CSV table of N, CA and C in Angstrom, one decimal:
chain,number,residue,atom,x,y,z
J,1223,UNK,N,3.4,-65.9,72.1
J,1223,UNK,CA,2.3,-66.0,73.0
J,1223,UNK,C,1.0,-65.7,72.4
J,1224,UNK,N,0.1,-66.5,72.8
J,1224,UNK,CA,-1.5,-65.9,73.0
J,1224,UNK,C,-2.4,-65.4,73.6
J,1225,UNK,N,-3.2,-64.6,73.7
J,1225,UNK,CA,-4.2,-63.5,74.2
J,1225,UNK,C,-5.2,-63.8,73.8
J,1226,UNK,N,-6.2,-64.1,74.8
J,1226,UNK,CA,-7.6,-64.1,74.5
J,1226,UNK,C,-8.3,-63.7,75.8
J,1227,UNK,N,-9.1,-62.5,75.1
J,1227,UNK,CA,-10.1,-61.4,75.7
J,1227,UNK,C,-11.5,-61.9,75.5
J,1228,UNK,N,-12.0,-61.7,76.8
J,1228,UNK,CA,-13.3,-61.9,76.7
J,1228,UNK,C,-14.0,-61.1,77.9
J,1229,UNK,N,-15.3,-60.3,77.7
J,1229,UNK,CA,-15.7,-59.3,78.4
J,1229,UNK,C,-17.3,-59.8,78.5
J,1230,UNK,N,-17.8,-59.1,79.6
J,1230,UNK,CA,-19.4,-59.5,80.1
J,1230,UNK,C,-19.5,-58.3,80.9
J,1231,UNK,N,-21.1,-57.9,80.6
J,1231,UNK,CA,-21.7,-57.0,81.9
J,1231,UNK,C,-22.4,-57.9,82.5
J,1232,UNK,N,-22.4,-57.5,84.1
J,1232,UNK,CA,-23.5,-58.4,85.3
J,1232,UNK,C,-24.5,-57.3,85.3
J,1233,UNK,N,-25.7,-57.7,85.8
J,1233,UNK,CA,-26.8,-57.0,86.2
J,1233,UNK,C,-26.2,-57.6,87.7
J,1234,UNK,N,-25.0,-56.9,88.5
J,1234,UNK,CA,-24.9,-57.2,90.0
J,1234,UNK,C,-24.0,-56.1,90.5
J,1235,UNK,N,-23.9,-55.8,91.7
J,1235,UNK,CA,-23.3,-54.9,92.2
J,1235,UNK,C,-21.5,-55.2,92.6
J,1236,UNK,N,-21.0,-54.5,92.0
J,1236,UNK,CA,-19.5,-54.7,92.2
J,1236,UNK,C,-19.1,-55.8,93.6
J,1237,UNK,N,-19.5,-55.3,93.8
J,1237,UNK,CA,-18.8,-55.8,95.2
J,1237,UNK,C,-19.3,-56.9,95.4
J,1238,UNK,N,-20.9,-57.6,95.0
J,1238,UNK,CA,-20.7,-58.9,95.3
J,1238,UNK,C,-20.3,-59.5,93.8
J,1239,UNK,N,-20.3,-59.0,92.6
J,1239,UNK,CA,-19.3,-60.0,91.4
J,1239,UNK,C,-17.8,-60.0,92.4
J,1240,UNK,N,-17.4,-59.2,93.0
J,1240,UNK,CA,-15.6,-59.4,93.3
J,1240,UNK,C,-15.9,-60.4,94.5
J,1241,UNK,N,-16.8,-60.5,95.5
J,1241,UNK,CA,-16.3,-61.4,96.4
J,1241,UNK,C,-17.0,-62.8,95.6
J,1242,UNK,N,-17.8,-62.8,95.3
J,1242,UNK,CA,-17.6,-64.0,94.6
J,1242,UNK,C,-16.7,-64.7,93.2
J,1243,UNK,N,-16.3,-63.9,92.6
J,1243,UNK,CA,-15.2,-64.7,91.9
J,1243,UNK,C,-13.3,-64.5,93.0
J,1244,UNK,N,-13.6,-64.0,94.1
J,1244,UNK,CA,-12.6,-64.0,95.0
J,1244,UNK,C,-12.4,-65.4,95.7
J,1245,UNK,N,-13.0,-66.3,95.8
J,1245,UNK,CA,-13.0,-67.5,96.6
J,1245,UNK,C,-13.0,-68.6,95.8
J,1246,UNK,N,-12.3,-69.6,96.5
J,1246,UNK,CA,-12.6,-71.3,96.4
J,1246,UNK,C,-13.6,-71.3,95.7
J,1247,UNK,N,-14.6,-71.1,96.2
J,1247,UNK,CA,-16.6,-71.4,95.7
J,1247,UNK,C,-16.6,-71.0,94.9
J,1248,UNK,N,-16.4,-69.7,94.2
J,1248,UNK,CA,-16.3,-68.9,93.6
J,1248,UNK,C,-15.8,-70.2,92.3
J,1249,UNK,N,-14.8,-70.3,92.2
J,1249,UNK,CA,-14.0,-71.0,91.1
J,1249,UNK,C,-14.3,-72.0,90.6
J,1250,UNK,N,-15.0,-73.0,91.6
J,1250,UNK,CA,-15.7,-74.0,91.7
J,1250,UNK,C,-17.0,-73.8,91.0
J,1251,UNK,N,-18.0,-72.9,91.3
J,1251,UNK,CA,-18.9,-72.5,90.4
J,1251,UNK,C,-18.9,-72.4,89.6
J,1252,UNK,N,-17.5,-71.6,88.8
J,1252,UNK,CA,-17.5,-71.3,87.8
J,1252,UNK,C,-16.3,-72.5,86.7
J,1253,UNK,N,-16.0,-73.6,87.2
J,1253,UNK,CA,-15.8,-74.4,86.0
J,1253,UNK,C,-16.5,-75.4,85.8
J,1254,UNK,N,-17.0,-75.6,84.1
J,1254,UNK,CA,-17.7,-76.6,83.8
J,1254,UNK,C,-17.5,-78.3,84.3
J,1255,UNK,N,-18.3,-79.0,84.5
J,1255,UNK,CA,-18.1,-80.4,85.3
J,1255,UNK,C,-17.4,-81.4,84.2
J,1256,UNK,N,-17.7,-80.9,83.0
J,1256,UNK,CA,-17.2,-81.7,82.2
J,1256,UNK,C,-15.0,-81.9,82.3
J,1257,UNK,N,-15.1,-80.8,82.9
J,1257,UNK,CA,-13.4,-80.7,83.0
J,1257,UNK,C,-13.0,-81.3,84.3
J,1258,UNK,N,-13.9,-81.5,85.5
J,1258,UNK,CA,-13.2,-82.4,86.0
J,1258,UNK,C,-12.2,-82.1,87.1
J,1259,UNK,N,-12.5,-80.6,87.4
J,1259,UNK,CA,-11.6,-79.9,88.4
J,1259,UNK,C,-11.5,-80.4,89.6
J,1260,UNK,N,-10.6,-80.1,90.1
J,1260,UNK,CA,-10.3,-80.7,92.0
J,1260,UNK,C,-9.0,-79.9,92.4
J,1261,UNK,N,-10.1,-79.2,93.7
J,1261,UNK,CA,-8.9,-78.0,94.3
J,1261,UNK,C,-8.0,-79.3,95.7
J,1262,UNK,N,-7.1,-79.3,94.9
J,1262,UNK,CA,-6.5,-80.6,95.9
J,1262,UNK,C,-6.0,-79.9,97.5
J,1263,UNK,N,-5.5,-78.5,97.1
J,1263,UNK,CA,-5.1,-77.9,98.2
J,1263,UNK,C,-4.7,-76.4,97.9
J,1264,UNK,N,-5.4,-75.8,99.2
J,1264,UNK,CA,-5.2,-74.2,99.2
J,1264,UNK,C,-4.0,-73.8,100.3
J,1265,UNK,N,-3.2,-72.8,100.1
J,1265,UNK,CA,-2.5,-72.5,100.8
J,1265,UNK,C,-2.9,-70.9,101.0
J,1266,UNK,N,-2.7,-70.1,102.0
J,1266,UNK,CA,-2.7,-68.9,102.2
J,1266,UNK,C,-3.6,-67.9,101.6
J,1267,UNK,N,-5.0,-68.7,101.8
J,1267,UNK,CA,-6.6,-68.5,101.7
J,1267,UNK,C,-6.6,-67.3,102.9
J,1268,UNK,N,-7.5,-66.4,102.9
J,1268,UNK,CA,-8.3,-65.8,104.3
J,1268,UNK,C,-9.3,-66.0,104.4
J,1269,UNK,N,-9.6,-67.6,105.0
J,1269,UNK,CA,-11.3,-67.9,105.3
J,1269,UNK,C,-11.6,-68.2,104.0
J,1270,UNK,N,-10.9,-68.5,103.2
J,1270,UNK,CA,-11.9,-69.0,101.7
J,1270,UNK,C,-11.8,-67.7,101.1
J,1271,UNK,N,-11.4,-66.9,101.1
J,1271,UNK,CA,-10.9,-65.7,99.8
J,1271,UNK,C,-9.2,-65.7,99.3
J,1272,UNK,N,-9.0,-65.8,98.3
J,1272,UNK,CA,-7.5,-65.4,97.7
J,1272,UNK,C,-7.4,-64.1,98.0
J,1273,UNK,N,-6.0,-64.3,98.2
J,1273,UNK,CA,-6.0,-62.8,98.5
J,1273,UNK,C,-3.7,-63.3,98.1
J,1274,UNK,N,-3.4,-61.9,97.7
J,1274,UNK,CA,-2.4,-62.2,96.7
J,1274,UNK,C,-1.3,-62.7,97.9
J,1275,UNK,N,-0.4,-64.2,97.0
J,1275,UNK,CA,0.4,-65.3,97.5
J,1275,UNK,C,-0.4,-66.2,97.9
J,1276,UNK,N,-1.3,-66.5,97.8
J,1276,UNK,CA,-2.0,-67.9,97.8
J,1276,UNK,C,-2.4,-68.4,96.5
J,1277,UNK,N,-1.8,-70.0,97.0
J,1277,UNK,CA,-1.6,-70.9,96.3
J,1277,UNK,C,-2.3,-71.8,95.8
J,1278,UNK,N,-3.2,-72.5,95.3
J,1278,UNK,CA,-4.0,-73.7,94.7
J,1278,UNK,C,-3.9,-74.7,94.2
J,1279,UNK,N,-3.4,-75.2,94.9
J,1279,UNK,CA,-3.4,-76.8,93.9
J,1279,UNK,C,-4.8,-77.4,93.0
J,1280,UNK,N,-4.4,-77.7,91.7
J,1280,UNK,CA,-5.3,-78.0,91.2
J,1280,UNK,C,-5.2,-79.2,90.3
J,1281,UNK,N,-6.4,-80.1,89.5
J,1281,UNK,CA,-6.3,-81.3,89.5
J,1281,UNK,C,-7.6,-80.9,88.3
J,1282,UNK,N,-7.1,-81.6,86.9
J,1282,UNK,CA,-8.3,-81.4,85.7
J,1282,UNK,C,-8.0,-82.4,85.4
J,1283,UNK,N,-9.3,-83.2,84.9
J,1283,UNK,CA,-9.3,-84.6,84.6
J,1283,UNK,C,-10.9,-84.4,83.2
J,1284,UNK,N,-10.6,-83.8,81.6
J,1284,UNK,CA,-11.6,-83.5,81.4
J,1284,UNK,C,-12.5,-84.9,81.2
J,1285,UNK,N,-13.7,-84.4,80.9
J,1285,UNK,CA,-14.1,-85.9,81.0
J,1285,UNK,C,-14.2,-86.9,81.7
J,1286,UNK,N,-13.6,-87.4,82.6
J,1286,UNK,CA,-13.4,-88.0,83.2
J,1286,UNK,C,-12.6,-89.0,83.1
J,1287,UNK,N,-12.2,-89.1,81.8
J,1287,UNK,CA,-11.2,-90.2,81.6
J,1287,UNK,C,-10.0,-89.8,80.1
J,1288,UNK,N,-9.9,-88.6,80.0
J,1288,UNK,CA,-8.8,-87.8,79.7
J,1288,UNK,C,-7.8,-87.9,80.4
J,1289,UNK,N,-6.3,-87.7,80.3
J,1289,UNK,CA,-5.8,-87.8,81.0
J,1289,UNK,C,-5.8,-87.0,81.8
J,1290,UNK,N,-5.1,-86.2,83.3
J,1290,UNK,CA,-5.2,-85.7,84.0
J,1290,UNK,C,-4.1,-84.7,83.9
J,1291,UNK,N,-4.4,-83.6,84.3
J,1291,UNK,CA,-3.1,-82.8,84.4
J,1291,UNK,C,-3.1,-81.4,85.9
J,1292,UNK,N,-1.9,-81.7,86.4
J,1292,UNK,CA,-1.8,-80.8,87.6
J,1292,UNK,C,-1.5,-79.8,87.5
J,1293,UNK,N,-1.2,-78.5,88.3
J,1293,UNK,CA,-1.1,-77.3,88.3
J,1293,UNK,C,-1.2,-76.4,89.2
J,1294,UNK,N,-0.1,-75.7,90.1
J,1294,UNK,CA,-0.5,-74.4,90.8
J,1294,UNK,C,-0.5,-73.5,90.6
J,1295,UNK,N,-1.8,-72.6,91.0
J,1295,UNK,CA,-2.1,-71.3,90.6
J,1295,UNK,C,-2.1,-70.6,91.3
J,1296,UNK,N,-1.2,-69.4,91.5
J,1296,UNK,CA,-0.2,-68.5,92.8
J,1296,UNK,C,-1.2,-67.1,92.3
J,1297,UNK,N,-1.9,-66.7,92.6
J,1297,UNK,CA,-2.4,-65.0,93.3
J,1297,UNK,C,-1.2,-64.0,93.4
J,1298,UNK,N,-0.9,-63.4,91.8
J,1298,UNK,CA,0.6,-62.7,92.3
J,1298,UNK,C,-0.1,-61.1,92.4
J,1299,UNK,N,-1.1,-60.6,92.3
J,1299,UNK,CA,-1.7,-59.6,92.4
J,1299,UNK,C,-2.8,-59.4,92.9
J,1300,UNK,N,-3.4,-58.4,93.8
J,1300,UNK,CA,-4.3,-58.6,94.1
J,1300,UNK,C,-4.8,-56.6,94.4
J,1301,UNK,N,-5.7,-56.7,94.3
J,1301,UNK,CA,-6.3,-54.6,94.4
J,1301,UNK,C,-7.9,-54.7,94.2
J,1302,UNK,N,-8.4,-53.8,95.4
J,1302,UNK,CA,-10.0,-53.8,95.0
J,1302,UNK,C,-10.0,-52.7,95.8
J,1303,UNK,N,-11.0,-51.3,95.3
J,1303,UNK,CA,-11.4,-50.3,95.6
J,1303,UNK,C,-12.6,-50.2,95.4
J,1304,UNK,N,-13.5,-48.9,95.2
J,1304,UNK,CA,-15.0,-49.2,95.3
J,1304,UNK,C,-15.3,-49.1,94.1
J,1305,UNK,N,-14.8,-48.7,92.6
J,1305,UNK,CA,-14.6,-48.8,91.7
J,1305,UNK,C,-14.8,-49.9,90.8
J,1306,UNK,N,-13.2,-50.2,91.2
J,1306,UNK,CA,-12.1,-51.5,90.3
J,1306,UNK,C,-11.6,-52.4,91.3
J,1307,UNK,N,-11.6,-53.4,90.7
J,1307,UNK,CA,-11.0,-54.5,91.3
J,1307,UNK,C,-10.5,-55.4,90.7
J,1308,UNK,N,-9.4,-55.9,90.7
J,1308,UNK,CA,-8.9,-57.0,89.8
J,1308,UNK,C,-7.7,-58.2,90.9
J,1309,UNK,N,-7.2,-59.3,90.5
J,1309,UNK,CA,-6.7,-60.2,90.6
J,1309,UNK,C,-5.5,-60.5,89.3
J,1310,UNK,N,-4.4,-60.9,89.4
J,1310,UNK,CA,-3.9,-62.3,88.6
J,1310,UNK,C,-3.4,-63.3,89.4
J,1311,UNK,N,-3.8,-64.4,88.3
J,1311,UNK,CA,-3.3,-65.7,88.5
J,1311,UNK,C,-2.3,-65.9,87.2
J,1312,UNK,N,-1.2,-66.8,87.9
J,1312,UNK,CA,0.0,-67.5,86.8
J,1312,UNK,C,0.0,-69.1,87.4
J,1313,UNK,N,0.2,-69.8,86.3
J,1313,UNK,CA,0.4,-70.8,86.0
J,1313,UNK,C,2.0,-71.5,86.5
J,1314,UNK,N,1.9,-72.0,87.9
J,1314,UNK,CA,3.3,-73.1,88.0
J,1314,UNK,C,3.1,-74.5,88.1
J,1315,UNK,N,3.9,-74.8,87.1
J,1315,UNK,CA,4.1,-76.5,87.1
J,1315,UNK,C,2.9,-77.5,86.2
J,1316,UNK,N,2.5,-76.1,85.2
J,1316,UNK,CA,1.0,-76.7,84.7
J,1316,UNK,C,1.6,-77.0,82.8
J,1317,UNK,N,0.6,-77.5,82.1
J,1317,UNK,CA,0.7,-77.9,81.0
J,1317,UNK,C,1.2,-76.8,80.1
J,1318,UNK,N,1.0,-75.4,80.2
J,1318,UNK,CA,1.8,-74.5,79.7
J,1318,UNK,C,3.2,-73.9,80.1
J,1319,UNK,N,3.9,-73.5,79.1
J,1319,UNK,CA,5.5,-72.7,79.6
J,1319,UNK,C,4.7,-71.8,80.3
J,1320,UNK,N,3.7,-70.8,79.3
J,1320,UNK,CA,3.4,-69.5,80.1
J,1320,UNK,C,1.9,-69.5,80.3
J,1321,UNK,N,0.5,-69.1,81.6
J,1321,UNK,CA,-0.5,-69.0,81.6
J,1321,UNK,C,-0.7,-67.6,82.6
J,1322,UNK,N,-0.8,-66.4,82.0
J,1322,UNK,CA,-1.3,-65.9,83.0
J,1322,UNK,C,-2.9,-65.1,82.4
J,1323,UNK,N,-3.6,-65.1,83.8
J,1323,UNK,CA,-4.7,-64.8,84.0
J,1323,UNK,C,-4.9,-63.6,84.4
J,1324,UNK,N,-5.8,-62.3,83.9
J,1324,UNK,CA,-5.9,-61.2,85.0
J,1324,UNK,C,-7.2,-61.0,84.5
J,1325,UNK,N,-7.8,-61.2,85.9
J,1325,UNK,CA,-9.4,-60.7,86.4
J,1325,UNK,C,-9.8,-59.6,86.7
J,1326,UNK,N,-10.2,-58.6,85.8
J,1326,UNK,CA,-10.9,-57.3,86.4
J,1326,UNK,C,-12.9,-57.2,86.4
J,1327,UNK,N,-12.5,-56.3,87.5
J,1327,UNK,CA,-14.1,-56.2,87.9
J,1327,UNK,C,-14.4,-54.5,87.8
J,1328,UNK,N,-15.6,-53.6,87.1
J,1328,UNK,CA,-15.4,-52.5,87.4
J,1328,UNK,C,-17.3,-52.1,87.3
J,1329,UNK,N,-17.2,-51.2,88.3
J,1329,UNK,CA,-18.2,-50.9,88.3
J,1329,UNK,C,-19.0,-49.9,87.0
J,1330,UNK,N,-20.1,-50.3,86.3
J,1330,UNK,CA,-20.0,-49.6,84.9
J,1330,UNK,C,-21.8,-49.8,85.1
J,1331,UNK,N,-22.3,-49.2,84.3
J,1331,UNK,CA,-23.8,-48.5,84.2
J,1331,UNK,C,-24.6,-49.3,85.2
J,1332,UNK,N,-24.4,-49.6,86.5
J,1332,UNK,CA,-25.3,-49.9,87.4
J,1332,UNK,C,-24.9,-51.2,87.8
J,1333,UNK,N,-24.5,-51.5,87.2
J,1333,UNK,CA,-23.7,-53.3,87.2
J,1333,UNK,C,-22.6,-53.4,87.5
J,1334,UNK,N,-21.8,-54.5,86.8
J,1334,UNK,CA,-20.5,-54.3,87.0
J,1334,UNK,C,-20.1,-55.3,85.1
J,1335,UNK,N,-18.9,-54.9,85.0
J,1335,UNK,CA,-18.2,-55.1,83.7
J,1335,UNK,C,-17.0,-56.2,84.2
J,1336,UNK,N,-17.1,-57.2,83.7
J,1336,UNK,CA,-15.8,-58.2,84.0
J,1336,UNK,C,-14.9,-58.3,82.5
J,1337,UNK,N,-13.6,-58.1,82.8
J,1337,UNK,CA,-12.7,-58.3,81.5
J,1337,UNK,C,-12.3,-59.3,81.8
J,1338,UNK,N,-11.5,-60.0,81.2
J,1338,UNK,CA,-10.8,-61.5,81.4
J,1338,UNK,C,-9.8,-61.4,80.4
J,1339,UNK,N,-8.4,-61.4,80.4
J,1339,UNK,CA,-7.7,-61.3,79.9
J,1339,UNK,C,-6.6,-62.8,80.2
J,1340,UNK,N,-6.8,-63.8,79.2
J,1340,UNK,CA,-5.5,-64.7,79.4
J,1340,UNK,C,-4.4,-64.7,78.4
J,1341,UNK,N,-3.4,-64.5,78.6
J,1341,UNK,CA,-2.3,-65.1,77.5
J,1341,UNK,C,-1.2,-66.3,78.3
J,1342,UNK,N,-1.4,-67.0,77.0
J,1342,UNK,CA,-0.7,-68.5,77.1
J,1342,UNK,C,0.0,-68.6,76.2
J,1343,UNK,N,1.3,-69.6,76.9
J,1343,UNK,CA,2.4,-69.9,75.3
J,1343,UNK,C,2.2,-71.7,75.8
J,1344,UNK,N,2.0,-72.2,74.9
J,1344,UNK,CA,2.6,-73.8,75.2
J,1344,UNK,C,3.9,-73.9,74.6
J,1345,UNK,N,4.8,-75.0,75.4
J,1345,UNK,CA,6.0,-75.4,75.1
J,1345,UNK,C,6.7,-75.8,74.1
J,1346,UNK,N,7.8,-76.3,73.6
J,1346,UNK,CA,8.3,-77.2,73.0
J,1346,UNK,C,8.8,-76.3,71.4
J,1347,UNK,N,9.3,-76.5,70.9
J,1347,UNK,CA,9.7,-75.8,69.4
J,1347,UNK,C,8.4,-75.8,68.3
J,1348,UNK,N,8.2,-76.4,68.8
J,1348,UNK,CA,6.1,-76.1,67.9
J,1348,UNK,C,5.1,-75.0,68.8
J,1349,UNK,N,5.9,-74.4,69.4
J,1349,UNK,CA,4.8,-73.8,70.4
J,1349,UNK,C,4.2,-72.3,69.8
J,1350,UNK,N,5.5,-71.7,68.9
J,1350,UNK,CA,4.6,-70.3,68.4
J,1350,UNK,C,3.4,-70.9,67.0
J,1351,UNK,N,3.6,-72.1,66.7
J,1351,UNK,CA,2.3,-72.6,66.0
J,1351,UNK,C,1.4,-73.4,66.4
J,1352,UNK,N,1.8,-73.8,67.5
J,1352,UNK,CA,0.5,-74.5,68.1
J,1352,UNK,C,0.1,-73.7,69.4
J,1353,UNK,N,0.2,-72.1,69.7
J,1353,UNK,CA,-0.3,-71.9,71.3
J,1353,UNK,C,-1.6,-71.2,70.8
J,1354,UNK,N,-1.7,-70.6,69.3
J,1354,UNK,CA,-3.5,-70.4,68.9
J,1354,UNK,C,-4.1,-71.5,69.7
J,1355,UNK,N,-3.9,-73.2,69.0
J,1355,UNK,CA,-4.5,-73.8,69.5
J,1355,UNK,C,-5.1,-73.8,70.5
J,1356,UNK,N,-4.5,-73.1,72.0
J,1356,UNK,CA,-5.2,-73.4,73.8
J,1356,UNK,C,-6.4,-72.0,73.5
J,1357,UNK,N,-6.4,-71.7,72.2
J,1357,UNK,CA,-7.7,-71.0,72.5
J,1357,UNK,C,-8.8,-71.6,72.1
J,1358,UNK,N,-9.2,-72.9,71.8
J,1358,UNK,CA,-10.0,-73.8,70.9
J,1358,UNK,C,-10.8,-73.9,72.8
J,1359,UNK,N,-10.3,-74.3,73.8
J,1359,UNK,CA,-10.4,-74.3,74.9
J,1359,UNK,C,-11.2,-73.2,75.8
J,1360,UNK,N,-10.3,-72.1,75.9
J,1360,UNK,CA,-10.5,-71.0,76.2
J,1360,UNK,C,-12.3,-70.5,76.2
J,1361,UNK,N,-12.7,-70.4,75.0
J,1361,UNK,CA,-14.0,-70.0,73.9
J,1361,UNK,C,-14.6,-70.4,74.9
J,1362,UNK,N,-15.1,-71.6,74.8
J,1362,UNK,CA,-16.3,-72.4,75.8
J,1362,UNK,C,-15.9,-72.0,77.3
J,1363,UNK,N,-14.8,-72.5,77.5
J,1363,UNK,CA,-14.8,-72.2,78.9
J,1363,UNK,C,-15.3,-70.9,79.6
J,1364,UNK,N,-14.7,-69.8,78.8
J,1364,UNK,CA,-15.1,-68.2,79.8
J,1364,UNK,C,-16.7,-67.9,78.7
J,1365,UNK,N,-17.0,-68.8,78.2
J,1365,UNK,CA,-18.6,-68.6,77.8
J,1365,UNK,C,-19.1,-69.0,78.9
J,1366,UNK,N,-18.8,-70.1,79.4
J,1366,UNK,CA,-19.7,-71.1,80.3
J,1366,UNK,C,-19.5,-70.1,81.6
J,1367,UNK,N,-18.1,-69.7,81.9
J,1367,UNK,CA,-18.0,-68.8,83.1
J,1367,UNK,C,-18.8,-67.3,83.6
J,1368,UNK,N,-18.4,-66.8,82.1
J,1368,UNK,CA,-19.5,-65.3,82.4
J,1368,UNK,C,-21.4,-65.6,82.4
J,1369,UNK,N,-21.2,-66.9,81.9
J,1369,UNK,CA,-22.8,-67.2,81.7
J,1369,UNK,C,-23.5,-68.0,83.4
J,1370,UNK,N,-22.2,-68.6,83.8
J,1370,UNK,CA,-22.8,-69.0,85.2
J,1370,UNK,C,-22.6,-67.6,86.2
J,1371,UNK,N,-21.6,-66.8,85.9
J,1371,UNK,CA,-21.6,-65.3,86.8
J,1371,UNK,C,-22.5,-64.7,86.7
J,1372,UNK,N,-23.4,-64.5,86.0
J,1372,UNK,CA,-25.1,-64.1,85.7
J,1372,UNK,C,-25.9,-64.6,86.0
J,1373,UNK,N,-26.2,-65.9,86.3
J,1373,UNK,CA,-26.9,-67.3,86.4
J,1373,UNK,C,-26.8,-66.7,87.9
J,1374,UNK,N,-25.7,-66.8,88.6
J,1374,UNK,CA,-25.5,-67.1,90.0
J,1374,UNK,C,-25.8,-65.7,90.8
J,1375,UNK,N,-25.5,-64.3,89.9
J,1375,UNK,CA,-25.8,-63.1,90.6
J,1375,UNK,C,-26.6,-62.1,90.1
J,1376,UNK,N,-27.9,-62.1,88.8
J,1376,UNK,CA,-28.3,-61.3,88.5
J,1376,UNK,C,-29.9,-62.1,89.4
């Protein structure tokens, strides 16, 4: 398996970084257009917040003419106090064996501090030499993410 960390402070108050990376919009905002996302379908949302056992159907087409690849993303954790707050997401039915995601939020010198922790394995008997590779991905993407979470809330 692979692990890749990546960390950001907001100039924003805990509690609106957690309800905004808590929602649909939220997610939506924060992936680049070049990948082509489509939330095909949400299950067990409250009003447009995840909240843990809700489901996502999702739909990446990068480019627009890459091929496409599906994926649900199940909310298997969920905790927010006035502190800390965090989330995971895991990966079913998606292009990796293993993807899981855990989002923490904490309140730190007036702001808030976001960690991002993913580890991924890709499949098949070449997978402990090719799963560095999904980090070639990763890089840009939670650059572009923590850079629109600042964009959107400082």
């Amino acid at each position: 398996m692979t692990t890749y960390r990546r960390s950001v402070w907001v100039d924003a108050p805990l509690e609106r970084v957690w309800a905004f990376h808590s929602t649909i919009a939220g997610l939506r905002a924060l992936t680049p257009a070049l990948l082509g996302l489509q939330v095909a379908a949400i299950r067990g949302d409250d009003d447009g917040t995840l909240v843990t056992g809700s489901e996502i159907d999702l739909r990446m087409r990068p480019l627009g003419v890459l091929p496409a690849s599906a994926w649900t993303s199940v909310i298997t954790d969920r905790e927010a106090s006035s502190q800390r707050c965090w989330f995971i997401d895991v990966m079913r039915g998606g292009p990796f064996d293993h993807w899981q995601h855990v989002h923490t939020f904490e309140a730190v010198d007036g702001g808030t501090r976001i960690d991002d922790v993913v580890t991924v394995r890709l499949g098949g008997p070449l997978a402990p030499l090719v799963s560095p590779a999904a980090l070639i991905g990763l890089v840009p993407m939670f650059r572009y993410r923590h850079g629109q979470t600042r964009t959107q809330l400082e």
